[in-house]
PDB file of C-alpha atoms in Angstrom:
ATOM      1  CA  UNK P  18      78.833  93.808  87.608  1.00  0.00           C
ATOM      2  CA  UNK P  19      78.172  93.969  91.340  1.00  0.00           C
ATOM      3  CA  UNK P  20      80.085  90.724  91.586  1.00  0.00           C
ATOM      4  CA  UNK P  21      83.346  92.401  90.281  1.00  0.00           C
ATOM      5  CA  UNK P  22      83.045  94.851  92.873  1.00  0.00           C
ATOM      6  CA  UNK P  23      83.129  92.708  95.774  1.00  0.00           C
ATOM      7  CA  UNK P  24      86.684  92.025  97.115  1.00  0.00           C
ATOM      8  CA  UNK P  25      87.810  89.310  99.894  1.00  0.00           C
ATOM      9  CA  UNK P  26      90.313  86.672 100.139  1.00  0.00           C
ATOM     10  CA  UNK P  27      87.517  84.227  98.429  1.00  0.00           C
ATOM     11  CA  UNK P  28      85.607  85.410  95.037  1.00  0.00           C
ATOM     12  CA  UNK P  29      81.497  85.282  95.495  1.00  0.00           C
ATOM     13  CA  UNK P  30      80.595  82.774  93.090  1.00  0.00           C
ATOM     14  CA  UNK P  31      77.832  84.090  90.154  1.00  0.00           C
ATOM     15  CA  UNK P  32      75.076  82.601  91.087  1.00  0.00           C
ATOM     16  CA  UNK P  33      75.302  84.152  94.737  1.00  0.00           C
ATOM     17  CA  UNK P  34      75.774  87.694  93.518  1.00  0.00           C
ATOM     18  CA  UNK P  35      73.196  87.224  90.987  1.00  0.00           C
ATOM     19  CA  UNK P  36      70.235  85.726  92.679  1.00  0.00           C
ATOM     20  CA  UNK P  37      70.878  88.358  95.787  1.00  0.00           C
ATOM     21  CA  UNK P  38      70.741  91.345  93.380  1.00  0.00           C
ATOM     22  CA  UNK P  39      67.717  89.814  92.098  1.00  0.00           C
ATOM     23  CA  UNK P  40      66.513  89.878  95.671  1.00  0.00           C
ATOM     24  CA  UNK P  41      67.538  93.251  96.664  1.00  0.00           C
ATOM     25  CA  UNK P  42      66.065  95.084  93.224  1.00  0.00           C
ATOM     26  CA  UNK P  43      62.525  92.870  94.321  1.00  0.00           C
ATOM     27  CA  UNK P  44      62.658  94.532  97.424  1.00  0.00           C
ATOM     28  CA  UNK P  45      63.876  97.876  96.365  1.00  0.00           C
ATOM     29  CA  UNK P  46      60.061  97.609  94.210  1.00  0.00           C
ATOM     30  CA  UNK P  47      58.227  96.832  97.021  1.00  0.00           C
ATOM     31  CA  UNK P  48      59.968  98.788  99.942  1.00  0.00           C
ATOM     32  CA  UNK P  49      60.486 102.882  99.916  1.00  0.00           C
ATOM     33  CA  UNK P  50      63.877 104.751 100.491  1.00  0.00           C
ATOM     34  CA  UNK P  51      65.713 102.174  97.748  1.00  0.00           C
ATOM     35  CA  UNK P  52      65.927  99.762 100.788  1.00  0.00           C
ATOM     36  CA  UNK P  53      66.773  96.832  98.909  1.00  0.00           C
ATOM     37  CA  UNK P  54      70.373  98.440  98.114  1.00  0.00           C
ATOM     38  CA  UNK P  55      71.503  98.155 101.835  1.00  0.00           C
ATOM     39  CA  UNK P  56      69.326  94.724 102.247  1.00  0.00           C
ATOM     40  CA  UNK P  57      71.163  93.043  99.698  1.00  0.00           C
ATOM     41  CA  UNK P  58      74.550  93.751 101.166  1.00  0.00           C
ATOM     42  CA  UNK P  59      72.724  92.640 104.398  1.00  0.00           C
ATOM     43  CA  UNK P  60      71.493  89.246 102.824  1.00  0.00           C
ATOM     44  CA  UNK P  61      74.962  88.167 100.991  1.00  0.00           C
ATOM     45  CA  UNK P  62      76.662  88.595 104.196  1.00  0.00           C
ATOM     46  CA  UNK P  63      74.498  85.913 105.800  1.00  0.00           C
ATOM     47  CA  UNK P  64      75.337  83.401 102.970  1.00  0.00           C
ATOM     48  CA  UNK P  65      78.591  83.935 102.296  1.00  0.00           C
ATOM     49  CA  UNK P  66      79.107  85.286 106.037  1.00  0.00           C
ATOM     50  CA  UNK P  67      80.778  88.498 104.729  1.00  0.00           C
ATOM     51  CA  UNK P  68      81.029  91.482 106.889  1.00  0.00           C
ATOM     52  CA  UNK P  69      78.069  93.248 105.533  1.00  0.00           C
ATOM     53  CA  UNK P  70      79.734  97.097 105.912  1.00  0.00           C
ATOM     54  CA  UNK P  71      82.543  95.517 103.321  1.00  0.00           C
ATOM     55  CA  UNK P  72      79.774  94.390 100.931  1.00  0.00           C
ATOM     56  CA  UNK P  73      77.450  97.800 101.613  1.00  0.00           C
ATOM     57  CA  UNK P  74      80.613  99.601 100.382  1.00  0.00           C
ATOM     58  CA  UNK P  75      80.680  97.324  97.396  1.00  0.00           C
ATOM     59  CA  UNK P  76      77.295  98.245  96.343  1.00  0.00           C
ATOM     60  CA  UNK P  77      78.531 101.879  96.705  1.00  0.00           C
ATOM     61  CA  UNK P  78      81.498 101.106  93.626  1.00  0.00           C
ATOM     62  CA  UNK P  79      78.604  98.927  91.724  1.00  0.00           C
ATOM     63  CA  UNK P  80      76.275 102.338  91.987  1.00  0.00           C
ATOM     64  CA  UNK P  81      79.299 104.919  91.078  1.00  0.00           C
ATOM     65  CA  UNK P  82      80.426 102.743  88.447  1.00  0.00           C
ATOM     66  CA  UNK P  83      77.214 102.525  86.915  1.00  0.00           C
ATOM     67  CA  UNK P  84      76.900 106.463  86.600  1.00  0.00           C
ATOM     68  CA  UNK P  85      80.199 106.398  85.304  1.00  0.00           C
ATOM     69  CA  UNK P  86      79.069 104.349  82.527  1.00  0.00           C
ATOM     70  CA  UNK P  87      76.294 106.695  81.592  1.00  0.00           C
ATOM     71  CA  UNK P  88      78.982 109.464  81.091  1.00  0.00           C
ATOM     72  CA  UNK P  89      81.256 107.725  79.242  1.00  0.00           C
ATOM     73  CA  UNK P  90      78.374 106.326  77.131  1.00  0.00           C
ATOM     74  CA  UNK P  91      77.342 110.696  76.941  1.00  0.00           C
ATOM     75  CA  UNK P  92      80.847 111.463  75.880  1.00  0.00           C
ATOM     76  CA  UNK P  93      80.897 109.043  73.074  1.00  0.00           C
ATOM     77  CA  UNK P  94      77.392 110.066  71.792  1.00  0.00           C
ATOM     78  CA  UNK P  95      78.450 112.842  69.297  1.00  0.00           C
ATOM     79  CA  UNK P  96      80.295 109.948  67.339  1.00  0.00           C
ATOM     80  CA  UNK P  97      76.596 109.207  66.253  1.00  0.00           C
ATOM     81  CA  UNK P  98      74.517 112.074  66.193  1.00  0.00           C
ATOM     82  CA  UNK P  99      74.109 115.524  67.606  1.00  0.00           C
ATOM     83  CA  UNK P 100      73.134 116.157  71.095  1.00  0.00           C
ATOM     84  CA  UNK P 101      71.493 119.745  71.613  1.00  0.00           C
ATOM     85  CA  UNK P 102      74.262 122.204  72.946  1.00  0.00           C
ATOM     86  CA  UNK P 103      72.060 122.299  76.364  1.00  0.00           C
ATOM     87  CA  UNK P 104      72.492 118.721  76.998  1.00  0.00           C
ATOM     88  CA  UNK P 105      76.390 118.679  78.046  1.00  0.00           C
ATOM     89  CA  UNK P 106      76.373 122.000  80.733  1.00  0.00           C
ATOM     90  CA  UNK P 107      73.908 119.515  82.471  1.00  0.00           C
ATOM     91  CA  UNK P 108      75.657 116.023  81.819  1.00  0.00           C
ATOM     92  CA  UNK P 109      79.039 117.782  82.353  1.00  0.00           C
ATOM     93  CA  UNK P 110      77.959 119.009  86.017  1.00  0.00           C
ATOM     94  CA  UNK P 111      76.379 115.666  86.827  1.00  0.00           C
ATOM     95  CA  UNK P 112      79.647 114.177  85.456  1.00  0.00           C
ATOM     96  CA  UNK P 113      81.994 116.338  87.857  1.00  0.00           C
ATOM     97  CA  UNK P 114      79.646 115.227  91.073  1.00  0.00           C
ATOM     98  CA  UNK P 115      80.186 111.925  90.213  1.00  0.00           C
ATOM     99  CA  UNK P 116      83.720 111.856  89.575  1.00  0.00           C
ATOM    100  CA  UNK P 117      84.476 113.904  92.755  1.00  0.00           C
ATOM    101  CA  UNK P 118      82.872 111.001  94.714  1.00  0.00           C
ATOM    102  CA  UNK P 119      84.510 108.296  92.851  1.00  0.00           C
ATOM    103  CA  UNK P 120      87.767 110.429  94.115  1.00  0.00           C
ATOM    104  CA  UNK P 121      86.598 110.574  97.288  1.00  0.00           C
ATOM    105  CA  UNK P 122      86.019 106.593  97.495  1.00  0.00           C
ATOM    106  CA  UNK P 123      89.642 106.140  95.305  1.00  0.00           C
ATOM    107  CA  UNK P 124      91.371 108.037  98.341  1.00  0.00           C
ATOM    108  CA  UNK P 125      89.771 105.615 100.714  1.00  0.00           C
ATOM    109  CA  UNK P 126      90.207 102.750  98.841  1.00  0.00           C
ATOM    110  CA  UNK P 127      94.159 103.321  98.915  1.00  0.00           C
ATOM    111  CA  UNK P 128      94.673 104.388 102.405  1.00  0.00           C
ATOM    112  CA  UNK P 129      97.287 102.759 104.459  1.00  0.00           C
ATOM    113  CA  UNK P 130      95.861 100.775 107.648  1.00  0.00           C
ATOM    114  CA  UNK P 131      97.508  99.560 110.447  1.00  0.00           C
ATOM    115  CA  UNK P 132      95.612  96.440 110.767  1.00  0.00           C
ATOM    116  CA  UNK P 133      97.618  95.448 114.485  1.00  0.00           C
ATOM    117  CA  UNK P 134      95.383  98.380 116.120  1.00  0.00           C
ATOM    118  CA  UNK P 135      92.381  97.904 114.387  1.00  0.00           C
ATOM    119  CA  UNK P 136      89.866  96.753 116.679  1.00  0.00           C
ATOM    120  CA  UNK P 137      87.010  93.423 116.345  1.00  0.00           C
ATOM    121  CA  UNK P 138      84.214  95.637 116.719  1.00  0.00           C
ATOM    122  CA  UNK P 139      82.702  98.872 117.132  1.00  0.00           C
ATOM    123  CA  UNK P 140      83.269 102.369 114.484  1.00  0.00           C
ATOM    124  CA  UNK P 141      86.999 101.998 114.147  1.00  0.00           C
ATOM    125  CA  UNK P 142      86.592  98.362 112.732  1.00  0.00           C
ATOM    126  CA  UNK P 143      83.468  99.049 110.466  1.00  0.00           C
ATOM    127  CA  UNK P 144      84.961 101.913 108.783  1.00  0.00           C
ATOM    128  CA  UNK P 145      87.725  99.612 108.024  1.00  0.00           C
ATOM    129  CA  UNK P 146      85.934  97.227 106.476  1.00  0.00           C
ATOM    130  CA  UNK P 147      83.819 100.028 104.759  1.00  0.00           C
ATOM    131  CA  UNK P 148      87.482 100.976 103.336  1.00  0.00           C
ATOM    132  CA  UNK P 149      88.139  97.665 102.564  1.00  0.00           C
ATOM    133  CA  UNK P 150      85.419  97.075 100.411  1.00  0.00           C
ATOM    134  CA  UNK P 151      86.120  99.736  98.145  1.00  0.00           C
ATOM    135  CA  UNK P 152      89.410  98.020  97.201  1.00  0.00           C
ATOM    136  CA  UNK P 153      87.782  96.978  93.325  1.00  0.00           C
ATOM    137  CA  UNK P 154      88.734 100.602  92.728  1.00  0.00           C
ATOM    138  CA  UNK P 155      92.129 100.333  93.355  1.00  0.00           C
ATOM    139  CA  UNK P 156      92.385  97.190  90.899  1.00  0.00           C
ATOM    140  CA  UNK P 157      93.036  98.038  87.426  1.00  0.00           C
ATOM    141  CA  UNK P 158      91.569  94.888  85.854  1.00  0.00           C
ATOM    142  CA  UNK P 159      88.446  95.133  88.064  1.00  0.00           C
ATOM    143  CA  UNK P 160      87.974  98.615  87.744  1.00  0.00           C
ATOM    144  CA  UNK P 161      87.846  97.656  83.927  1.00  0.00           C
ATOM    145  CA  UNK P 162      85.816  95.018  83.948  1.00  0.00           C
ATOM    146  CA  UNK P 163      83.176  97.336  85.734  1.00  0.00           C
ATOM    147  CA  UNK P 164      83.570 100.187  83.541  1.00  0.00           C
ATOM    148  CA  UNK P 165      83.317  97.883  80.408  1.00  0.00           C
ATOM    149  CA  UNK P 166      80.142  96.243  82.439  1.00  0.00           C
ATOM    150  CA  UNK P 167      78.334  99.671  83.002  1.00  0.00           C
ATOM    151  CA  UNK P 168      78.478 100.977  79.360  1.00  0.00           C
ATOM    152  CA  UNK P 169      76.595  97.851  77.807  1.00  0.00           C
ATOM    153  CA  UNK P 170      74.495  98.286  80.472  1.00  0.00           C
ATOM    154  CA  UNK P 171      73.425 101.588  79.325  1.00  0.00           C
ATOM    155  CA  UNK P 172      73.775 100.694  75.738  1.00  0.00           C
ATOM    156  CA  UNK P 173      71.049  98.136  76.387  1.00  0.00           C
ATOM    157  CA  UNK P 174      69.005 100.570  78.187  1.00  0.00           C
ATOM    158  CA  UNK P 175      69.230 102.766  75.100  1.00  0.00           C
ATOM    159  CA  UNK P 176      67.939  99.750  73.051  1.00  0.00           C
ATOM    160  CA  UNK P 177      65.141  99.420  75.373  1.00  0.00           C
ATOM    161  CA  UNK P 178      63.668 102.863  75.319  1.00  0.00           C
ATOM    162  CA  UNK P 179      64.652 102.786  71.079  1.00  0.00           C
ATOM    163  CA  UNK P 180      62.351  99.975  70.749  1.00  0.00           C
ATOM    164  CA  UNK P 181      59.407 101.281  73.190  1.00  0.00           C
ATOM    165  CA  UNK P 182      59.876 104.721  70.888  1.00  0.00           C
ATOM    166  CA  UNK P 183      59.237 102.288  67.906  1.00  0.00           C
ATOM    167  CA  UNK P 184      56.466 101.046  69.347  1.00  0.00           C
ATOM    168  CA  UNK P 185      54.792 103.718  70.120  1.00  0.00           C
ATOM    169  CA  UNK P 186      55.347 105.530  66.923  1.00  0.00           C
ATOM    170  CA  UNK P 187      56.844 108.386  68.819  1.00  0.00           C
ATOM    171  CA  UNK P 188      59.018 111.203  66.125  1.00  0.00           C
ATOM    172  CA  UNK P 189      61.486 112.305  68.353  1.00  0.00           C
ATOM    173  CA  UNK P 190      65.371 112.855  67.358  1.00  0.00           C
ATOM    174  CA  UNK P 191      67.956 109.957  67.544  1.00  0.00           C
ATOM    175  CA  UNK P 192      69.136 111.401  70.844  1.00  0.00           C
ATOM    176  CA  UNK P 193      66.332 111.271  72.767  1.00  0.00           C
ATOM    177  CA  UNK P 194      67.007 107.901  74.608  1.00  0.00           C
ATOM    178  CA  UNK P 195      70.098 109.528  76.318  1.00  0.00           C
ATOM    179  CA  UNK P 196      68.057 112.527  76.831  1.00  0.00           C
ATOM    180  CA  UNK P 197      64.836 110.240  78.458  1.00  0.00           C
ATOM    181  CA  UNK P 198      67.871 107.864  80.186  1.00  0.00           C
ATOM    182  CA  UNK P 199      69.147 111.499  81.999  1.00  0.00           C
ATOM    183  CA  UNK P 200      65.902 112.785  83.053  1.00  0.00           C
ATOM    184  CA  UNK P 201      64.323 109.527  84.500  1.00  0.00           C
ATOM    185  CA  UNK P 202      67.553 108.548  86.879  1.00  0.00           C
ATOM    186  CA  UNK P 203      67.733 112.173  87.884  1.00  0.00           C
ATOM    187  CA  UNK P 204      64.095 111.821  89.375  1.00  0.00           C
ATOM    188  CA  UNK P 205      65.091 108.533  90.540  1.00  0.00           C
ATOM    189  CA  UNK P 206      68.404 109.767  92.106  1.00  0.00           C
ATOM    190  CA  UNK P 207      67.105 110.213  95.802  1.00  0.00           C
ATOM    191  CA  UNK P 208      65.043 107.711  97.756  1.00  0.00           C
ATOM    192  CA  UNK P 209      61.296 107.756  97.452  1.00  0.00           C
ATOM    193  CA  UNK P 210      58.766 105.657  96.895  1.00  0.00           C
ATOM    194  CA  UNK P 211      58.427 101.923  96.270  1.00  0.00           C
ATOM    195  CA  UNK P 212      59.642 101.123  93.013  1.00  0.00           C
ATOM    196  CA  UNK P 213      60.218 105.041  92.087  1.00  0.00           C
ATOM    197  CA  UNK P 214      56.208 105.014  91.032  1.00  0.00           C
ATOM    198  CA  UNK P 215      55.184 108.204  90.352  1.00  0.00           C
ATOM    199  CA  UNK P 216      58.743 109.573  90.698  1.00  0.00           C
ATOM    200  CA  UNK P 217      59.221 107.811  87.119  1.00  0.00           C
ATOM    201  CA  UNK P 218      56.690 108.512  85.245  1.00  0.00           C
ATOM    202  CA  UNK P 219      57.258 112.103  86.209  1.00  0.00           C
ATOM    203  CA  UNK P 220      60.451 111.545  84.692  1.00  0.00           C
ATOM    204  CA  UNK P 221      59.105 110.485  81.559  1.00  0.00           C
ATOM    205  CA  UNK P 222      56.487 113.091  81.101  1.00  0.00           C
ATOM    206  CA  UNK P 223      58.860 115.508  81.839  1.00  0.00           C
ATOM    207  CA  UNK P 224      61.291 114.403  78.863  1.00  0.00           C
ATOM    208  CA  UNK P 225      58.744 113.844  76.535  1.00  0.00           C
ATOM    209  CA  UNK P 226      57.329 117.335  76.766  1.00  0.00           C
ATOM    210  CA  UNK P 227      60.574 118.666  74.978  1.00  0.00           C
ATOM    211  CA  UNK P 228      59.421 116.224  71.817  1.00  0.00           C
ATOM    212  CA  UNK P 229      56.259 118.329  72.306  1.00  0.00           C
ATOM    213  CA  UNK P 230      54.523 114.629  73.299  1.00  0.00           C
ATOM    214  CA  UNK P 231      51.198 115.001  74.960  1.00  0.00           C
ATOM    215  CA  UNK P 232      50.969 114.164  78.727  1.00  0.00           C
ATOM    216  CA  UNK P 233      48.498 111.051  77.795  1.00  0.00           C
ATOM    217  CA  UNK P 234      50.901 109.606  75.322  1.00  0.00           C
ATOM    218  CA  UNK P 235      54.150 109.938  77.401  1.00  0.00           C
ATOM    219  CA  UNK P 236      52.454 108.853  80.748  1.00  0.00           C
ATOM    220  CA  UNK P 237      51.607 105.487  78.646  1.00  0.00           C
ATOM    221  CA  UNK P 238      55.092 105.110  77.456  1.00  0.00           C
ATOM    222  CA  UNK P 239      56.315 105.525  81.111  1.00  0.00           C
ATOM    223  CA  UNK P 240      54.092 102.961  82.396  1.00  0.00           C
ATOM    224  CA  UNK P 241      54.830 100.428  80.198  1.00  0.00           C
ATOM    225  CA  UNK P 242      58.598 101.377  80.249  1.00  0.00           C
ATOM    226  CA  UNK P 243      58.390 100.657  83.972  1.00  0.00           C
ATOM    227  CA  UNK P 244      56.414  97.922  84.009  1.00  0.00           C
ATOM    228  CA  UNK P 245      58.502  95.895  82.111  1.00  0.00           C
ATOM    229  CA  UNK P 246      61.571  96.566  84.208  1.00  0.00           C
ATOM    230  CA  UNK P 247      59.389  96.119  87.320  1.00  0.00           C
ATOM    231  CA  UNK P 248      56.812  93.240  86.967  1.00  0.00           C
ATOM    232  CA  UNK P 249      59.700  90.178  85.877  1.00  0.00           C
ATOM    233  CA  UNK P 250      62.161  91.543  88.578  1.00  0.00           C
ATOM    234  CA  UNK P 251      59.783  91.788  91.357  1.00  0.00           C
ATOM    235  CA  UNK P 252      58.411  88.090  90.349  1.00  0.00           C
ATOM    236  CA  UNK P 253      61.875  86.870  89.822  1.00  0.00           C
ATOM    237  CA  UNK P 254      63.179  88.114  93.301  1.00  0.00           C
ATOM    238  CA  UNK P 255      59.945  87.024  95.110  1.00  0.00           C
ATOM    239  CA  UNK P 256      60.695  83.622  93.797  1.00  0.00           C
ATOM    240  CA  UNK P 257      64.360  83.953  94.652  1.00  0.00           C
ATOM    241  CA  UNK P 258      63.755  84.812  97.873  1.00  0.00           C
ATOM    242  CA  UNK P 259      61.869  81.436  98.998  1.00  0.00           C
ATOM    243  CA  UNK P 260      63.602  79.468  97.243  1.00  0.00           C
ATOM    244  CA  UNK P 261      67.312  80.567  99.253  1.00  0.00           C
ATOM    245  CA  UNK P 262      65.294  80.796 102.560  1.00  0.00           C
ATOM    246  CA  UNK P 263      65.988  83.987 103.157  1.00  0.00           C
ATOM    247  CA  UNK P 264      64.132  86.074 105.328  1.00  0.00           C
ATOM    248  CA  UNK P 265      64.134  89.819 105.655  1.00  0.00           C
ATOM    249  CA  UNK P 266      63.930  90.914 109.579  1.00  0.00           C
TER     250      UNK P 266
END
């Protein structure tokens, strides 16, 4: 998905985009403050010798779109089962925050530059290629090829956390994954620690307690939940990482 977001008169090839966000999510495990967001921006620009404020703002679009995808994957829930009436005031706030930033970007995205007086270097020049890099969201083919992107995403989250639920024998109602999904990015939302440990598993607890789940049973569900998001990404990226000869500075 990230790859459809980045614009420039060449495309990134797969592999590059792929084996960088492999990279950057190792990182963002190891590091605090989600720092492997900005590093991977950093790191493509060295191999494909990208401006790296046009590919920061492309992780930006790859982020938005991604909550995006969550929404629309919320709005087409009741076409399956019931969601508890509480559920959408909170989803439908979220989903007005996000959309007033994807405005905000939009705007950007389509504003008219003079490119004769934009400077080589300094502010002037980095906001435009901060601009610039937004341009996937002006693209109506890109735009849906991220959208389209985000909801499997999620729908293979959802699949995830169904068969964890089945293997831990958990009762809960056939909404809870979307309900689990909300709560654990919400305490993920904001930088924090490495890997969002603690911040996670907080997350889960804190779902699981409205299935009236003891704090033993939904702490173990968490870990391993996490764990096998964390452990083959981490190893994967490590490997990644030698193997391009990259080095973070």
């Amino acid at each position: 998905r990230w790859r459809e977001a980045i614009v420039g008169e060449s495309p990134v090839r797969f592999s590059q985009a792929f084996n960088i966000l492999m990279v950057g999510s190792m990182l963002s495990n190891i590091l605090p403050l989600k720092a492997g967001e900005v590093l991977r921006a950093v790191l493509l620009g060295r191999v494909t010798r990208r401006s790296s404020a046009n590919l920061l703002s492309s992780v930006g679009v790859d982020r938005i779109m991604d909550n995006i995808g969550f929404f629309v994957m919320v709005a087409l829930a009741p076409l399956w089962f019931d969601l508890p009436k509480d559920f959408y005031p909170v989803a439908g706030g979220l989903f007005l925050i996000v959309s007033a930033v994807f405005a905000g970007l939009f705007i950007l995205s389509r504003w008219k530059w003079d490119r004769s007086r934009i400077p080589v270097r300094g502010l002037k020049f980095h906001i435009y290629q901060l601009s610039f890099g937004l341009g996937a969201l002006s693209q109506p083919r890109r735009l849906t090829s991220l959208a389209v992107l985000s909801f499997a995403s999620w729908m293979l989250q959802v699949a995830v956390v169904l068969s964890l639920q089945n293997a831990f024998h958990l009762e809960t109602p056939s909404w809870a994954p979307l309900f689990i999904l909300l709560v654990v990015n919400l305490a993920i939302a904001l930088p924090s620690t490495p890997g969002h440990f603690g911040t996670f598993e907080y997350g889960i607890i804190f779902a699981l307690a409205k299935f009236g789940l003891a704090k033993e049973t939904a702490l173990g569900f968490g870990l391993v939940y996490h764990l096998i998001q964390w452990i083959p990404v981490t190893l994967w990226g490590w490997l990644l990482l030698g193997k391009m000869g990259l080095k973070v500075r």
